[in-house]
C-alpha atoms as an extended CHARMM CRD file, in Angstrom:
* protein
*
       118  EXT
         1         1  UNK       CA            142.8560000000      120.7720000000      124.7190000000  PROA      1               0.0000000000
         2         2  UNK       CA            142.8690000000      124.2020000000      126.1030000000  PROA      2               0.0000000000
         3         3  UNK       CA            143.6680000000      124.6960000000      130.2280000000  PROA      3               0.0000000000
         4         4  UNK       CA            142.7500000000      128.3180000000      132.0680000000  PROA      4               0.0000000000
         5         5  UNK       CA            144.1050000000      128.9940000000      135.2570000000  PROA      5               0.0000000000
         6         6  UNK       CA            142.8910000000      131.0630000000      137.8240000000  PROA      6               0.0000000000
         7         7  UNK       CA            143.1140000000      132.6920000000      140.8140000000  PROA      7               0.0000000000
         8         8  UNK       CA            146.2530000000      134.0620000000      141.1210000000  PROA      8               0.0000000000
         9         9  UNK       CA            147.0060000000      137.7920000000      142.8540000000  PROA      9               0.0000000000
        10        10  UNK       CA            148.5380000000      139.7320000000      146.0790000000  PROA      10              0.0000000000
        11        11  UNK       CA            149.1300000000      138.3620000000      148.9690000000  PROA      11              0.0000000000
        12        12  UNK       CA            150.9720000000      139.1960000000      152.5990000000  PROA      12              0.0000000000
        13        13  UNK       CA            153.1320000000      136.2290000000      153.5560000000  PROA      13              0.0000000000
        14        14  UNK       CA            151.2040000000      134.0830000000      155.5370000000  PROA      14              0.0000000000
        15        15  UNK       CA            148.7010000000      134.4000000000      153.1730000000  PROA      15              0.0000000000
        16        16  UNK       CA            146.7000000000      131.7080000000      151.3700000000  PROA      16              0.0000000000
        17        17  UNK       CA            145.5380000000      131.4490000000      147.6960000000  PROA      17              0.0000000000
        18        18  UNK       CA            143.9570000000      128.5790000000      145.7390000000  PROA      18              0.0000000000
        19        19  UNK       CA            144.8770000000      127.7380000000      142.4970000000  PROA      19              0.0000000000
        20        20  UNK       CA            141.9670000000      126.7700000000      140.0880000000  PROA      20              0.0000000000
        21        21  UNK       CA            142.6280000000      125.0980000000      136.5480000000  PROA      21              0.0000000000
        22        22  UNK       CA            139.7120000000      123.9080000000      134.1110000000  PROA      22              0.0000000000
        23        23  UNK       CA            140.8890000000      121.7520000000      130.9270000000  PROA      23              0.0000000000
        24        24  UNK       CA            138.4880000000      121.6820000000      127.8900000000  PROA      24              0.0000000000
        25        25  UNK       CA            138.1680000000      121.1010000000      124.2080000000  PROA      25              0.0000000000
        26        26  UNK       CA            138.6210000000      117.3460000000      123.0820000000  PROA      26              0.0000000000
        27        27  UNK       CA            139.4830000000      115.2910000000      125.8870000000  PROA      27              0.0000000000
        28        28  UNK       CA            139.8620000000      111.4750000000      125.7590000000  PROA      28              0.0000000000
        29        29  UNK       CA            141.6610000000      111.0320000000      128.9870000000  PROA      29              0.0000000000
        30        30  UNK       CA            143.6630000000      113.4290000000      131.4410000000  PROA      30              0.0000000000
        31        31  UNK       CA            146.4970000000      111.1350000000      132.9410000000  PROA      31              0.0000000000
        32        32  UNK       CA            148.5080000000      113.2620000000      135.8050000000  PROA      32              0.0000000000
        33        33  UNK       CA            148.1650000000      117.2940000000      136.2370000000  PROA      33              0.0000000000
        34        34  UNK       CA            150.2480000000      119.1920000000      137.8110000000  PROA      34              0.0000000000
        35        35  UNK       CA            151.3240000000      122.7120000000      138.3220000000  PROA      35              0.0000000000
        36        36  UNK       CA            154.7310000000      124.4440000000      137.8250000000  PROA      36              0.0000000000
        37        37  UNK       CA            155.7760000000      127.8480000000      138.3710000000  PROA      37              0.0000000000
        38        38  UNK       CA            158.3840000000      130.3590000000      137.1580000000  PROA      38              0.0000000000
        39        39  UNK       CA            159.9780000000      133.1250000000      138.9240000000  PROA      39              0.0000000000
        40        40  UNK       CA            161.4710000000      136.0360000000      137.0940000000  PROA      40              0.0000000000
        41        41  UNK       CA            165.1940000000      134.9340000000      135.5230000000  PROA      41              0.0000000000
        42        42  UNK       CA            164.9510000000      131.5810000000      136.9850000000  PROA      42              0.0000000000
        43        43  UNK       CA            163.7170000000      127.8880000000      134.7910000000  PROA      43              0.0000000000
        44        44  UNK       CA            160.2650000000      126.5340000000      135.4660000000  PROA      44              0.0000000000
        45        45  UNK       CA            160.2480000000      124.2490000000      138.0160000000  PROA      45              0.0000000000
        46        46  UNK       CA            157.9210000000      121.2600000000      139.3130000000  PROA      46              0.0000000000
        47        47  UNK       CA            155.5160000000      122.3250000000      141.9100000000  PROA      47              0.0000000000
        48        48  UNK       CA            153.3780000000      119.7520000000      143.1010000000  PROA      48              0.0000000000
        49        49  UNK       CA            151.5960000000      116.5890000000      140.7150000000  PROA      49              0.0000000000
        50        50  UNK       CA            148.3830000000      114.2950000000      141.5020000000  PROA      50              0.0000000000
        51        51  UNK       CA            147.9810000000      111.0830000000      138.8980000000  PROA      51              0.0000000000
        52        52  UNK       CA            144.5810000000      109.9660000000      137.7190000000  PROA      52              0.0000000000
        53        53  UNK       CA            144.0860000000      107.9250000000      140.6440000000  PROA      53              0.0000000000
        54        54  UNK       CA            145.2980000000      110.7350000000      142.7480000000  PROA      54              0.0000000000
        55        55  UNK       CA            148.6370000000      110.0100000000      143.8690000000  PROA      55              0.0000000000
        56        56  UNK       CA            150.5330000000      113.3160000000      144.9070000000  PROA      56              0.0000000000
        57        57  UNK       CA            153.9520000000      114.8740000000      144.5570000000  PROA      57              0.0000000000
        58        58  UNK       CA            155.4490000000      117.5730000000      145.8500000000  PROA      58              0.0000000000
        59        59  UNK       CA            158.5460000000      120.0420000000      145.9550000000  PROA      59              0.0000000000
        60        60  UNK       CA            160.6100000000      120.0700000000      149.0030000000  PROA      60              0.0000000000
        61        61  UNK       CA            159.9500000000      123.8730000000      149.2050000000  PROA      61              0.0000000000
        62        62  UNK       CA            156.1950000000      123.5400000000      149.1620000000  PROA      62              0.0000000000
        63        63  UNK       CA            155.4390000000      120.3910000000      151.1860000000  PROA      63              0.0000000000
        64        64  UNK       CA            153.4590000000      120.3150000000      154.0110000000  PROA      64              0.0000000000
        65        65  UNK       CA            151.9810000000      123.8780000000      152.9410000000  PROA      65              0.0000000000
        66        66  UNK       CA            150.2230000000      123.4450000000      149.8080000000  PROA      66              0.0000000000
        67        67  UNK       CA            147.8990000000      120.8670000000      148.7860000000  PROA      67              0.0000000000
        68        68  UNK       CA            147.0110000000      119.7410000000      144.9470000000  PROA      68              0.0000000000
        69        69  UNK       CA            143.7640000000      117.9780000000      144.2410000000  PROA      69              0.0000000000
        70        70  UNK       CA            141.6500000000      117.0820000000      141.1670000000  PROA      70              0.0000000000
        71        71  UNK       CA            138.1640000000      116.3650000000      140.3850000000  PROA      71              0.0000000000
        72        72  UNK       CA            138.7550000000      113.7520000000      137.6400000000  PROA      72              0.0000000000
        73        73  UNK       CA            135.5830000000      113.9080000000      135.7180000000  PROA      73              0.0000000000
        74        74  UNK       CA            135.2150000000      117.6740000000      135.7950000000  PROA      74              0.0000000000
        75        75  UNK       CA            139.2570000000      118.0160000000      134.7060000000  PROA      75              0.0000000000
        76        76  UNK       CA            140.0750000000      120.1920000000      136.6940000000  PROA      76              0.0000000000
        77        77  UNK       CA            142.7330000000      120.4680000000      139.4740000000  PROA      77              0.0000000000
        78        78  UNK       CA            143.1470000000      122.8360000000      141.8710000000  PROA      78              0.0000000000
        79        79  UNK       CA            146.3080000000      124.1010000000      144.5300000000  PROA      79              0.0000000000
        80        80  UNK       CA            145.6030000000      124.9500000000      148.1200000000  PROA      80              0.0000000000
        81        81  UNK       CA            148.5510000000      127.4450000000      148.7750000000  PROA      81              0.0000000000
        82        82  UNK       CA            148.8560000000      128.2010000000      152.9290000000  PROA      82              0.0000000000
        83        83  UNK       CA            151.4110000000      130.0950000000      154.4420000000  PROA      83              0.0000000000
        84        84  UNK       CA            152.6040000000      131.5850000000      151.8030000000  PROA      84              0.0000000000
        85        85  UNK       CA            156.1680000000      133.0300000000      151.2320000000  PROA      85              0.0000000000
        86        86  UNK       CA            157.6950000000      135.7050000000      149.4970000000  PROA      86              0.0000000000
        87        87  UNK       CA            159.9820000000      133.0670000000      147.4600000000  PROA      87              0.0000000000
        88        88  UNK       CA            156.6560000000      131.8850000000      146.0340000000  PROA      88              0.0000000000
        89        89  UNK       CA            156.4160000000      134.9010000000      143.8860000000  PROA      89              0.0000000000
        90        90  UNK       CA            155.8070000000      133.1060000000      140.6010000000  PROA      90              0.0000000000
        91        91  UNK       CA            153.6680000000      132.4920000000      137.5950000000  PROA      91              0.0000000000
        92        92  UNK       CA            151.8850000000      129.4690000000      138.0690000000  PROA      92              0.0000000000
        93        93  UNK       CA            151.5020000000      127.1490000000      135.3420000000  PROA      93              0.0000000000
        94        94  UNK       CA            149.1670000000      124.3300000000      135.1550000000  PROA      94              0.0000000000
        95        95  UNK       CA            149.7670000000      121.0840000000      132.8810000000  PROA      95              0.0000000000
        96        96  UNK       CA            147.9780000000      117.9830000000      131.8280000000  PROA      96              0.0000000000
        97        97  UNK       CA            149.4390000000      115.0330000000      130.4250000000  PROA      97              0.0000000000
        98        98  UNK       CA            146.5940000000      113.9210000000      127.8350000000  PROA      98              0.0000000000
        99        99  UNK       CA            146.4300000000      111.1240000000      126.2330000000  PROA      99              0.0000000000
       100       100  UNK       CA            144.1010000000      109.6480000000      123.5210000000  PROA      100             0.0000000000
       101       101  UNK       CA            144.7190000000      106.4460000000      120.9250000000  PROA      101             0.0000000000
       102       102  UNK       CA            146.7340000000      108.2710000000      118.8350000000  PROA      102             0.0000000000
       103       103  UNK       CA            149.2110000000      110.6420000000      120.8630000000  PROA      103             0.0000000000
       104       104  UNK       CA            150.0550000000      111.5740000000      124.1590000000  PROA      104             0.0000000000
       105       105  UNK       CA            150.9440000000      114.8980000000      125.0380000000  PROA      105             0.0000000000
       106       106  UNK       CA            151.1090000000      117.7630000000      127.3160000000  PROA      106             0.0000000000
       107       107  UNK       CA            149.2150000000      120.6550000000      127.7980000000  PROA      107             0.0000000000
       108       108  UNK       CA            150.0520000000      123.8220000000      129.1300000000  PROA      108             0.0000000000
       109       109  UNK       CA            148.1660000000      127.0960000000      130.3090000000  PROA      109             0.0000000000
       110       110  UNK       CA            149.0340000000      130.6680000000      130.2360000000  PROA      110             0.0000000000
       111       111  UNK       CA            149.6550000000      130.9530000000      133.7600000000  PROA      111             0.0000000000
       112       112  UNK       CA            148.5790000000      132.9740000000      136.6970000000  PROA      112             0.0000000000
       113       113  UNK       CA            150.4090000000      135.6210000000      138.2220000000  PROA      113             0.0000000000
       114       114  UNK       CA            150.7680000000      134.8670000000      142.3500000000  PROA      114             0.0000000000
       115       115  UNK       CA            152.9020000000      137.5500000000      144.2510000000  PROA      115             0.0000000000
       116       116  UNK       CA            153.6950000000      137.7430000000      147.8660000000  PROA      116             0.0000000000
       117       117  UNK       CA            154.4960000000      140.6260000000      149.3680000000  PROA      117             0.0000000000
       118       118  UNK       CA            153.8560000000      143.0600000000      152.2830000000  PROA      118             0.0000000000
């Protein structure tokens, strides 16, 4: 299973950006997606995660201004950043639990590169 992310780049705070992420190769099922992000020097952290029968989860520090959402049969999820801040200068990673009748796993992209800045 390989996931590309997209749609990362510059943005003035306020700004908006939306996340895409496509996963293909040999997919039984996709359980929940989610994306993460990492700031320089600082751990990966949780952003925001929708299950298969899209339930959603957020970080404190996002909620209210970004929205995840999936299209379950396409795999692919997708984050609605608004109002972006400088703090959410990050790579953003996206991740799918997969699952099939032998393992289950995770899946991770290479990230895409979302700065804020004036």
């Amino acid at each position: 299973v390989q996931l590309q992310a997209s749609g990362g780049g510059l943005v003035q705070p306020g700004g908006s950006l939306r996340l895409s992420c496509t996963a293909t190769g040999r997919i039984f099922r996709i359980n929940t997606m989610s994306w993460y992000r990492q700031a320089p020097d600082q751990q990966r952290e949780l952003v925001a995660t929708i299950t298969s029968g899209g339930i959603t989860n957020y970080a404190d520090s996002v909620k209210g201004r970004f929205t995840i959402s999936r299209h379950t049969g396409k795999n692919m999820v997708w984050l609605q950043m608004n109002s972006l801040k400088p703090e959410d200068t990050a790579r953003y990673y996206c991740n799918a639990e997969h699952a099939s009748p032998y393992d289950q796993r995770d899946y991770w992209g290479k990230g895409t590169q979302v700065t804020v800045s004036s």
